[in-house]
Amino acid sequence: MCPYTTAKIKEKIGSGIFDENPGLILCGEMVGPDNPYVPQDTYDVDSVDFFIFDLMEKQTGSFLDIRRRREITGQFGLKNVNNYGTYEPKNVHTKAKEVIEKLDKEGREGILLKDPEHEVPPVKYTTSRSNCSDLHFAYRYYNDYGSDFVHSRVVREGFQSYEWDEDKEETRERAVRLGKSILHSLKKTIEERDKGEKITENVTIKVSDLRTAEKFKKHLEKQAVEFEVKEINELEDGYRVHISKVMRPTNDKTKSLLQGDLW
Amino acid sequence: MCPYTTAKIKEKIGSGIFDENPGLILCGEMVGPDNPYVPQDTYDVDSVDFFIFDLMEKQTGSFLDIRRRREITGQFGLKNVNNYGTYEPKNVHTKAKEVIEKLDKEGREGILLKDPEHEVPPVKYTTSRSNCSDLHFAYRYYNDYGSDFVHSRVVREGFQSYEWDEDKEETRERAVRLGKSILHSLKKTIEERDKGEKITENVTIKVSDLRTAEKFKKHLEKQAVEFEVKEINELEDGYRVHISKVMRPTNDKTKSLLQGDLW
């Protein structure tokens, strides 16, 4: 369990909902720029916030329906993920495309299509921007991310282009987007490493008590993440801690290739 | 051992060189449009031909020097791979880039940098065209080719762009090439499969005796390659047999994804 996420849950969600509903599990996502796992500036969130997408009954493993979820989360002032409405399965693709195109422009990840009765498993549908941003990230740290991660994103781009019946020009634009997201971050990594720089992923956490940052550092050490604390800013309501994660496999591989070793 | 390659060696190389040099192993490559493994039209070869790149002594495992290799191959009328000269290691990169740029325009694969004394292991250097053509091929059959195959080709593109100090426009062109080679063949596969077509790799062999074709078919069966013989053309000097290899994993995966199964 991540001590930072735990502290943030205490701060943002509190214990009220758990005290009054001991039989419930909250399913949600932590988003925002101070999320050290998936830093995202695209959501309208200052530091970090939680968005609930399901409430599950501990005993039965079954999910509450959306009306009941909204009631309970509303009662405790919790945010739900955005809901774009309920549609018949045979018509939903039109709406899905419309929403995906909108989210793509906003730089967001995508949607889940969920059965209100929770009988059919949910389907995730991602934007092209999100696929390309994943590829950008994966090639920035090309020896840390598995090639399978890359492969599935690329194949998604092919299917979306076909599904949307893109013409020659649209397909070309998608190909350019794809090629750029791969090549540019790859080249940046090689260039920086050749200058002797370390390839790092820079994240921040915001804590009200520095002891939480200490616990988080121990947590990273336990997970064998190599990192450095670069800076600590004192804020009115706590501290922002800047952490560089050193991507060891990509650093070592790039250095070795630059020195003339073979793949 | 492939019975087709064996028959072609008998036909094109003959037994003379082996009879007179029982201690030698020929190292070479079969190229041309009737090569069922790597069909390539880019070489100036009618059907198939062999190009020798090394002669090895069976007993010691050591290689003959280039002068001696040329002597022996010349004596039996065998072709050697093209040689672009001998250079000092510290200067060779200039020549290598020049040759690679020329080969890239001709659609060829690349070069090997070899120590004339065979002490330092050889270095393979591929053209961007060859990397992209590999990617095109790999995404045409995206579930048959491992993602590692793809990954190494992509990373090569990043290193070549950096090594050649490409400017913004050149990097952009490379990114477009990369993106297109991936997306276009992927989309073609999805489109054809959705029409109910089978995704196949179409190859040809040219045999003087149809029994060689029969042996080759048995060889493919033993290797669990699924194939169909589509056509047999009678030629003046033999037969050309057209074979479709069915890429089962890509066919099945694409069909399943098109039917709505998840990745």
Coordinates of C-alpha atoms in Angstrom, one line a residue:
Chain A
M1 CA 0.0 0.0 0.0
C2 CA 1.3 3.4 -1.0
P3 CA 1.6 5.7 2.1
Y4 CA 1.2 8.8 0.0
T5 CA -2.0 7.6 -1.6
T6 CA -3.3 6.5 1.8
A7 CA -2.5 10.0 3.2
K8 CA -4.2 11.7 0.3
I9 CA -7.3 9.5 0.7
K10 CA -7.5 10.5 4.4
E11 CA -7.2 14.1 3.4
K12 CA -9.5 14.2 0.3
I13 CA -12.1 11.4 1.1
G14 CA -11.9 11.2 4.9
S15 CA -13.1 8.3 6.9
G16 CA -16.9 9.2 7.0
I17 CA -17.9 7.1 4.0
F18 CA -16.0 4.1 5.4
D19 CA -17.4 4.5 8.9
E20 CA -20.9 4.6 7.7
N21 CA -20.5 2.0 5.0
P22 CA -18.1 -0.6 6.4
G23 CA -19.3 -3.1 3.8
L24 CA -18.3 -1.0 0.8
I25 CA -15.1 -0.8 -1.3
L26 CA -14.5 2.5 -3.2
C27 CA -13.2 2.1 -6.7
G28 CA -11.7 5.2 -8.0
E29 CA -8.6 6.9 -9.5
M30 CA -6.2 9.5 -8.2
V31 CA -5.5 12.1 -10.8
G32 CA -3.7 15.4 -11.1
P33 CA -0.1 16.8 -11.3
D34 CA 0.9 15.6 -7.8
N35 CA 0.2 12.0 -8.7
P36 CA 3.6 10.4 -8.7
Y37 CA 2.5 7.4 -10.8
V38 CA 0.7 9.0 -13.7
P39 CA 1.3 12.8 -13.6
Q40 CA -1.4 14.5 -15.7
D41 CA -2.0 18.1 -16.1
T42 CA -5.0 17.7 -18.3
Y43 CA -7.6 17.3 -15.7
D44 CA -9.0 20.4 -14.0
V45 CA -7.3 19.4 -10.7
D46 CA -4.9 21.6 -8.7
S47 CA -2.8 19.0 -6.9
V48 CA -4.5 15.6 -6.7
D49 CA -8.1 14.5 -6.4
F50 CA -10.1 11.3 -6.5
F51 CA -12.8 10.3 -8.9
I52 CA -15.0 7.4 -8.0
F53 CA -16.2 5.0 -10.8
D54 CA -17.7 2.2 -8.7
L55 CA -18.9 1.2 -5.2
M56 CA -18.5 -2.5 -4.5
E57 CA -20.0 -4.7 -1.8
K58 CA -17.2 -6.4 0.1
Q59 CA -19.2 -9.5 0.8
T60 CA -20.7 -10.2 -2.6
G61 CA -18.3 -8.5 -4.9
S62 CA -21.3 -7.0 -6.7
F63 CA -21.5 -3.3 -7.7
L64 CA -24.0 -0.8 -6.6
D65 CA -26.1 0.7 -9.4
I66 CA -25.3 4.2 -10.6
R67 CA -28.2 5.9 -8.8
R68 CA -27.2 4.4 -5.5
R69 CA -23.5 5.3 -6.1
R70 CA -24.4 8.9 -6.8
E71 CA -26.5 9.0 -3.6
I72 CA -23.7 7.8 -1.4
T73 CA -20.9 9.7 -3.0
G74 CA -23.0 12.8 -3.0
Q75 CA -23.7 12.4 0.7
F76 CA -20.0 12.6 1.4
G77 CA -19.1 15.2 -1.2
L78 CA -17.1 12.8 -3.4
K79 CA -16.6 13.3 -7.1
N80 CA -17.7 10.7 -9.7
V81 CA -16.1 10.2 -13.1
N82 CA -18.0 12.0 -15.8
N83 CA -21.0 10.2 -17.2
Y84 CA -22.0 10.7 -20.8
G85 CA -25.3 9.0 -20.6
T86 CA -26.9 5.6 -21.2
Y87 CA -27.3 4.2 -24.7
E88 CA -28.5 1.1 -26.4
P89 CA -25.5 -1.2 -27.3
K90 CA -26.4 -1.1 -31.0
N91 CA -26.3 2.8 -31.1
V92 CA -23.6 3.5 -28.6
H93 CA -20.7 3.6 -31.2
T94 CA -22.0 6.9 -32.6
K95 CA -22.0 8.6 -29.2
A96 CA -18.7 6.9 -28.3
K97 CA -17.0 8.4 -31.3
E98 CA -18.4 11.8 -30.6
V99 CA -17.1 11.7 -27.0
I100 CA -13.8 10.3 -28.0
E101 CA -13.2 13.1 -30.5
K102 CA -14.0 15.7 -27.9
L103 CA -11.8 14.0 -25.3
D104 CA -9.0 13.7 -27.9
K105 CA -9.0 17.5 -28.4
E106 CA -8.8 18.0 -24.6
G107 CA -5.9 15.6 -24.3
R108 CA -7.7 13.1 -22.2
E109 CA -7.5 9.4 -22.0
G110 CA -10.8 7.9 -23.0
I111 CA -14.0 6.3 -21.8
L112 CA -15.3 3.0 -20.4
L113 CA -18.4 1.6 -21.8
K114 CA -20.2 -0.1 -18.9
D115 CA -23.2 -2.3 -18.6
P116 CA -25.5 -0.5 -16.0
E117 CA -26.3 -4.0 -14.7
H118 CA -22.6 -4.9 -14.4
E119 CA -23.2 -8.2 -16.3
V120 CA -21.2 -7.6 -19.5
P121 CA -17.5 -6.7 -18.7
P122 CA -16.6 -3.1 -19.4
V123 CA -14.9 -2.0 -22.6
K124 CA -12.2 0.6 -22.5
Y125 CA -12.0 3.0 -25.5
T126 CA -9.0 5.3 -25.7
T127 CA -8.3 8.5 -27.7
S128 CA -5.6 8.6 -30.3
R129 CA -3.9 11.3 -28.3
S130 CA -3.7 8.9 -25.3
N131 CA -2.3 6.1 -27.4
C132 CA 0.4 8.4 -28.9
S133 CA 1.1 9.9 -25.5
D134 CA 1.6 6.4 -24.1
L135 CA 4.0 5.7 -27.0
H136 CA 5.8 8.9 -26.4
F137 CA 6.3 7.9 -22.8
A138 CA 7.2 4.3 -23.6
Y139 CA 9.9 5.4 -26.1
R140 CA 11.3 8.0 -23.8
Y141 CA 12.1 5.1 -21.5
Y142 CA 12.3 2.4 -24.2
N143 CA 14.2 -0.1 -22.2
D144 CA 12.0 0.2 -19.1
Y145 CA 8.7 -0.3 -20.8
G146 CA 8.0 -3.7 -22.4
S147 CA 7.6 -3.9 -26.1
D148 CA 4.1 -5.4 -25.5
F149 CA 3.0 -2.1 -23.9
V150 CA 4.0 -0.4 -27.2
H151 CA 2.5 -3.1 -29.4
S152 CA -1.0 -2.9 -28.1
R153 CA -1.1 0.9 -28.4
V154 CA 0.0 0.8 -32.0
V155 CA -2.5 -1.9 -32.9
R156 CA -5.3 0.2 -31.4
E157 CA -4.4 3.1 -33.7
G158 CA -4.8 0.7 -36.7
F159 CA -8.2 -0.4 -35.5
Q160 CA -9.5 3.1 -34.7
S161 CA -8.4 4.3 -38.1
Y162 CA -10.2 1.4 -39.8
E163 CA -13.3 1.6 -37.6
W164 CA -13.7 5.3 -38.3
D165 CA -13.3 4.7 -42.0
E166 CA -10.6 7.3 -42.3
D167 CA -9.7 8.6 -45.7
K168 CA -6.2 8.8 -47.1
E169 CA -5.5 12.2 -45.6
E170 CA -6.8 11.3 -42.1
T171 CA -4.8 8.1 -42.2
R172 CA -1.7 10.0 -43.2
E173 CA -2.2 12.5 -40.3
R174 CA -2.6 9.6 -37.9
A175 CA 0.6 7.9 -39.3
V176 CA 2.5 11.2 -38.8
R177 CA 1.2 11.5 -35.2
L178 CA 2.2 7.9 -34.5
G179 CA 5.7 8.2 -36.1
K180 CA 6.4 11.5 -34.3
S181 CA 5.3 10.3 -30.9
I182 CA 7.7 7.3 -31.2
L183 CA 10.8 9.0 -32.8
H184 CA 10.9 12.3 -31.0
S185 CA 11.1 11.0 -27.5
L186 CA 13.4 8.2 -28.5
K187 CA 15.8 10.7 -30.0
K188 CA 15.6 13.0 -27.0
T189 CA 16.6 10.2 -24.8
I190 CA 19.6 9.3 -27.0
E191 CA 20.7 12.9 -27.2
E192 CA 20.5 13.6 -23.5
R193 CA 22.3 10.4 -22.6
D194 CA 25.1 11.2 -25.0
K195 CA 25.6 14.5 -23.2
G196 CA 26.0 12.5 -20.0
E197 CA 22.6 13.4 -18.6
K198 CA 20.6 10.9 -16.7
I199 CA 17.2 9.9 -18.1
T200 CA 14.7 10.5 -15.4
E201 CA 11.0 10.7 -14.9
N202 CA 10.2 13.8 -12.8
V203 CA 7.3 13.6 -10.5
T204 CA 6.0 15.6 -7.5
I205 CA 4.0 14.8 -4.4
K206 CA 2.3 17.3 -2.2
V207 CA 2.2 16.5 1.5
S208 CA 1.0 18.3 4.6
D209 CA 3.6 16.5 6.8
L210 CA 7.1 15.7 5.6
R211 CA 6.9 12.4 7.4
T212 CA 4.5 11.2 4.6
A213 CA 7.3 12.0 2.1
E214 CA 9.7 9.9 4.2
K215 CA 7.3 7.0 4.2
F216 CA 6.8 7.4 0.4
K217 CA 10.5 7.3 -0.1
K218 CA 10.8 4.1 1.9
H219 CA 7.9 2.7 -0.2
L220 CA 9.8 3.5 -3.5
E221 CA 13.0 1.9 -2.0
K222 CA 11.0 -1.3 -1.2
Q223 CA 9.8 -1.4 -4.8
A224 CA 13.4 -1.1 -6.0
V225 CA 12.7 2.3 -7.7
E226 CA 15.9 4.3 -8.0
F227 CA 15.2 8.0 -7.3
E228 CA 16.6 11.3 -6.0
V229 CA 14.8 14.0 -4.1
K230 CA 15.6 17.1 -6.2
E231 CA 13.9 19.9 -4.3
I232 CA 11.4 20.6 -1.5
N233 CA 9.2 23.7 -1.7
E234 CA 7.5 25.0 1.4
L235 CA 3.9 25.9 0.6
E236 CA 1.3 27.7 2.7
D237 CA -0.5 24.4 3.4
G238 CA 2.4 21.9 3.3
Y239 CA 5.3 20.9 1.0
R240 CA 5.8 19.9 -2.6
V241 CA 8.5 17.3 -3.0
H242 CA 10.2 17.0 -6.4
I243 CA 11.4 13.4 -7.1
S244 CA 13.4 12.2 -10.1
K245 CA 13.0 8.5 -10.8
V246 CA 16.1 7.2 -12.6
M247 CA 15.1 4.9 -15.4
R248 CA 18.1 2.5 -15.0
P249 CA 17.5 0.0 -17.8
T250 CA 17.1 2.8 -20.4
N251 CA 20.1 4.7 -19.0
D252 CA 22.3 1.7 -19.1
K253 CA 21.2 0.4 -22.5
T254 CA 21.5 3.8 -24.2
K255 CA 25.0 4.4 -22.8
S256 CA 26.1 0.9 -23.9
L257 CA 24.7 1.4 -27.4
L258 CA 26.3 4.9 -27.7
Q259 CA 29.6 3.3 -26.7
G260 CA 29.3 0.9 -29.6
D261 CA 27.9 -2.2 -28.0
L262 CA 25.4 -4.1 -30.2
W263 CA 21.7 -4.6 -29.5
Chain B
M1 CA 17.6 -28.6 -44.0
C2 CA 15.4 -27.0 -46.6
P3 CA 15.2 -29.3 -49.7
Y4 CA 14.5 -26.3 -52.0
T5 CA 17.6 -24.5 -50.8
T6 CA 19.6 -27.7 -51.2
A7 CA 18.3 -28.2 -54.8
K8 CA 19.1 -24.6 -55.6
I9 CA 22.6 -24.9 -54.2
K10 CA 23.2 -28.0 -56.4
E11 CA 21.9 -26.1 -59.4
K12 CA 23.7 -22.7 -58.8
I13 CA 26.8 -23.6 -56.9
G14 CA 27.3 -27.3 -58.0
S15 CA 29.5 -29.8 -56.2
G16 CA 32.9 -28.7 -57.6
I17 CA 33.9 -26.3 -54.9
F18 CA 32.9 -28.9 -52.2
D19 CA 34.7 -31.8 -53.9
E20 CA 37.9 -29.8 -54.3
N21 CA 37.7 -28.2 -50.8
P22 CA 36.2 -30.8 -48.5
G23 CA 37.4 -28.8 -45.5
L24 CA 35.5 -25.6 -46.3
I25 CA 32.1 -24.3 -45.3
L26 CA 30.5 -21.7 -47.6
C27 CA 28.8 -18.9 -45.8
G28 CA 26.3 -17.1 -48.1
E29 CA 22.8 -15.9 -48.6
M30 CA 20.1 -16.9 -51.1
V31 CA 18.4 -13.9 -52.6
G32 CA 15.9 -13.1 -55.2
P33 CA 12.1 -13.2 -55.9
D34 CA 11.9 -17.0 -55.8
N35 CA 13.3 -17.2 -52.3
P36 CA 10.4 -18.4 -50.2
Y37 CA 11.8 -17.0 -46.9
V38 CA 12.7 -13.4 -47.8
P39 CA 11.3 -12.6 -51.2
Q40 CA 13.1 -9.5 -52.5
D41 CA 12.9 -8.0 -55.9
T42 CA 15.4 -5.4 -55.2
Y43 CA 18.5 -7.3 -56.2
D44 CA 19.4 -7.7 -59.8
V45 CA 18.5 -11.4 -59.7
D46 CA 16.1 -13.2 -62.0
S47 CA 14.9 -16.1 -59.8
V48 CA 17.3 -16.9 -57.0
D49 CA 21.1 -16.6 -56.7
F50 CA 23.7 -17.1 -54.0
F51 CA 26.1 -14.5 -52.7
I52 CA 29.1 -15.7 -50.7
F53 CA 30.3 -13.6 -47.7
D54 CA 32.7 -16.0 -46.1
L55 CA 34.6 -19.2 -46.4
M56 CA 35.2 -21.0 -43.1
E57 CA 37.6 -23.9 -42.3
K58 CA 35.6 -26.7 -40.9
Q59 CA 38.3 -27.9 -38.5
T60 CA 39.4 -24.6 -37.0
G61 CA 36.3 -22.5 -37.4
S62 CA 38.5 -19.7 -38.7
F63 CA 37.7 -17.7 -41.8
L64 CA 39.8 -17.3 -45.0
D65 CA 41.0 -13.9 -45.8
I66 CA 39.2 -11.9 -48.5
R67 CA 42.0 -12.4 -51.1
R68 CA 41.9 -16.2 -50.7
R69 CA 38.0 -16.2 -50.6
R70 CA 38.0 -14.3 -54.0
E71 CA 40.5 -16.7 -55.5
I72 CA 38.4 -19.8 -54.6
T73 CA 35.0 -18.4 -55.4
G74 CA 36.4 -16.9 -58.6
Q75 CA 37.7 -20.4 -59.6
F76 CA 34.2 -21.8 -59.4
G77 CA 32.3 -18.8 -60.8
L78 CA 30.6 -18.0 -57.5
K79 CA 29.4 -14.5 -56.7
N80 CA 30.6 -12.6 -53.6
V81 CA 28.7 -9.9 -51.8
N82 CA 29.7 -6.5 -52.9
N83 CA 32.7 -5.1 -51.2
Y84 CA 33.0 -1.3 -50.6
G85 CA 36.6 -1.3 -49.6
T86 CA 38.8 -1.3 -46.5
Y87 CA 39.0 1.6 -44.2
E88 CA 40.5 2.5 -40.9
P89 CA 38.0 2.0 -38.0
K90 CA 38.2 5.7 -37.0
N91 CA 37.3 6.9 -40.5
V92 CA 34.9 4.2 -41.6
H93 CA 31.7 6.0 -40.4
T94 CA 31.9 8.6 -43.2
K95 CA 32.1 5.9 -45.9
A96 CA 29.5 3.8 -44.1
K97 CA 27.0 6.7 -44.2
E98 CA 27.7 7.3 -47.8
V99 CA 27.1 3.7 -48.7
I100 CA 24.0 3.4 -46.5
E101 CA 22.5 6.5 -48.2
K102 CA 23.1 4.9 -51.6
L103 CA 21.7 1.5 -50.6
D104 CA 18.7 3.2 -49.0
K105 CA 17.8 4.8 -52.4
E106 CA 18.1 1.4 -54.0
G107 CA 15.8 -0.2 -51.4
R108 CA 18.5 -2.5 -50.1
E109 CA 19.1 -3.8 -46.6
G110 CA 22.5 -2.5 -45.5
I111 CA 26.1 -3.5 -44.9
L112 CA 28.3 -5.5 -42.6
L113 CA 31.4 -3.9 -41.2
K114 CA 33.9 -6.7 -40.9
D115 CA 37.4 -6.9 -39.5
P116 CA 39.6 -8.3 -42.3
E117 CA 41.4 -10.3 -39.6
H118 CA 38.1 -11.6 -38.3
E119 CA 39.1 -10.7 -34.7
V120 CA 36.5 -8.1 -33.9
P121 CA 32.9 -9.3 -34.4
P122 CA 31.1 -7.8 -37.4
V123 CA 28.7 -4.9 -37.1
K124 CA 25.5 -4.8 -39.1
Y125 CA 24.3 -1.4 -40.3
T126 CA 20.9 -1.2 -41.9
T127 CA 19.2 1.4 -44.1
S128 CA 16.1 3.3 -42.9
R129 CA 14.2 1.7 -45.8
S130 CA 15.1 -1.7 -44.5
N131 CA 14.0 -0.9 -41.0
C132 CA 10.7 0.5 -42.3
S133 CA 10.2 -2.4 -44.6
D134 CA 10.7 -4.8 -41.7
L135 CA 8.1 -2.8 -39.7
H136 CA 5.7 -2.8 -42.7
F137 CA 6.1 -6.6 -42.9
A138 CA 5.8 -7.1 -39.1
Y139 CA 2.6 -5.1 -38.8
R140 CA 1.1 -6.7 -41.8
Y141 CA 1.4 -9.9 -39.7
Y142 CA 1.3 -8.2 -36.3
N143 CA 0.3 -11.2 -34.3
D144 CA 2.9 -13.5 -36.0
Y145 CA 5.9 -11.3 -35.4
G146 CA 7.1 -10.7 -31.9
S147 CA 6.9 -7.2 -30.5
D148 CA 10.7 -7.5 -29.9
F149 CA 11.3 -7.7 -33.6
V150 CA 9.4 -4.4 -34.0
H151 CA 11.1 -2.8 -31.0
S152 CA 14.7 -3.2 -32.2
R153 CA 13.9 -1.8 -35.7
V154 CA 12.2 1.3 -34.2
V155 CA 15.1 2.0 -31.8
R156 CA 17.5 1.7 -34.8
E157 CA 15.7 4.5 -36.4
G158 CA 16.1 6.7 -33.4
F159 CA 19.8 6.0 -33.2
Q160 CA 20.4 6.6 -36.9
S161 CA 18.6 9.9 -36.8
Y162 CA 20.7 11.0 -33.9
E163 CA 23.9 9.7 -35.3
W164 CA 23.4 11.5 -38.6
D165 CA 22.6 14.7 -36.7
E166 CA 19.3 15.1 -38.6
D167 CA 17.6 18.5 -38.4
K168 CA 14.0 19.1 -37.7
E169 CA 12.8 18.5 -41.2
E170 CA 14.8 15.3 -41.7
T171 CA 13.6 14.0 -38.4
R172 CA 10.1 14.8 -39.4
E173 CA 10.5 12.9 -42.7
R174 CA 11.8 9.9 -40.8
A175 CA 8.9 10.0 -38.4
V176 CA 6.4 10.1 -41.2
R177 CA 8.2 7.1 -42.9
L178 CA 8.1 5.2 -39.6
G179 CA 4.5 6.0 -38.9
K180 CA 3.3 5.1 -42.4
S181 CA 5.2 1.8 -42.5
I182 CA 3.5 0.8 -39.3
L183 CA -0.1 2.1 -39.8
H184 CA -0.7 1.3 -43.5
S185 CA 0.0 -2.4 -43.4
L186 CA -1.8 -2.8 -40.1
K187 CA -4.9 -1.1 -41.6
K188 CA -4.7 -3.2 -44.7
T189 CA -4.7 -6.4 -42.6
I190 CA -7.7 -5.3 -40.6
E191 CA -9.6 -4.2 -43.8
E192 CA -8.9 -7.4 -45.7
R193 CA -9.8 -9.6 -42.7
D194 CA -13.1 -7.7 -42.2
K195 CA -14.0 -8.6 -45.8
G196 CA -13.5 -12.2 -44.9
E197 CA -10.2 -12.5 -46.7
K198 CA -7.3 -14.6 -45.3
I199 CA -4.1 -12.8 -44.5
T200 CA -1.4 -14.6 -46.3
E201 CA 2.2 -14.2 -47.3
N202 CA 2.6 -15.1 -51.0
V203 CA 5.9 -16.6 -52.1
T204 CA 7.1 -18.5 -55.1
I205 CA 9.7 -21.1 -55.7
K206 CA 11.2 -22.1 -59.0
V207 CA 12.0 -25.8 -59.5
S208 CA 13.2 -27.8 -62.4
D209 CA 11.6 -31.0 -61.0
L210 CA 8.2 -30.9 -59.3
R211 CA 9.4 -33.5 -56.8
T212 CA 11.5 -30.7 -55.2
A213 CA 8.3 -28.8 -54.7
E214 CA 6.7 -31.8 -53.0
K215 CA 9.7 -32.1 -50.7
F216 CA 9.5 -28.4 -49.9
K217 CA 5.8 -28.8 -49.0
K218 CA 6.6 -31.6 -46.6
H219 CA 9.4 -29.4 -45.1
L220 CA 6.8 -26.6 -44.5
E221 CA 4.4 -29.1 -43.0
K222 CA 7.1 -30.4 -40.6
Q223 CA 7.7 -26.8 -39.5
A224 CA 3.9 -26.4 -38.9
V225 CA 3.6 -23.7 -41.5
E226 CA 0.0 -23.5 -42.8
F227 CA 0.0 -23.0 -46.6
E228 CA -1.9 -23.5 -49.8
V229 CA -0.4 -24.1 -53.3
K230 CA -2.3 -21.5 -55.4
E231 CA -0.9 -22.0 -58.8
I232 CA 1.8 -23.8 -60.8
N233 CA 3.2 -22.2 -64.0
E234 CA 5.0 -24.3 -66.5
L235 CA 8.2 -22.6 -67.7
E236 CA 10.7 -23.4 -70.4
D237 CA 13.2 -24.6 -67.8
G238 CA 10.9 -25.9 -65.0
Y239 CA 8.0 -24.7 -62.9
R240 CA 7.2 -21.7 -60.7
V241 CA 5.0 -22.8 -57.8
H242 CA 3.0 -20.1 -56.0
I243 CA 2.5 -20.7 -52.3
S244 CA 0.3 -18.8 -49.8
K245 CA 1.4 -19.0 -46.2
V246 CA -1.5 -18.5 -44.0
M247 CA -0.6 -16.3 -41.0
R248 CA -2.8 -18.0 -38.5
P249 CA -2.2 -16.0 -35.3
T250 CA -2.8 -12.7 -37.2
N251 CA -5.9 -14.1 -38.9
D252 CA -7.4 -15.4 -35.7
K253 CA -6.5 -12.3 -33.6
T254 CA -7.9 -9.8 -36.1
K255 CA -11.1 -11.8 -36.6
S256 CA -11.6 -12.0 -32.8
L257 CA -10.9 -8.2 -32.4
L258 CA -13.3 -7.4 -35.2
Q259 CA -16.0 -9.5 -33.5
G260 CA -15.6 -7.4 -30.4
D261 CA -13.3 -9.5 -28.3
L262 CA -10.8 -7.4 -26.2
W263 CA -7.0 -7.4 -26.5

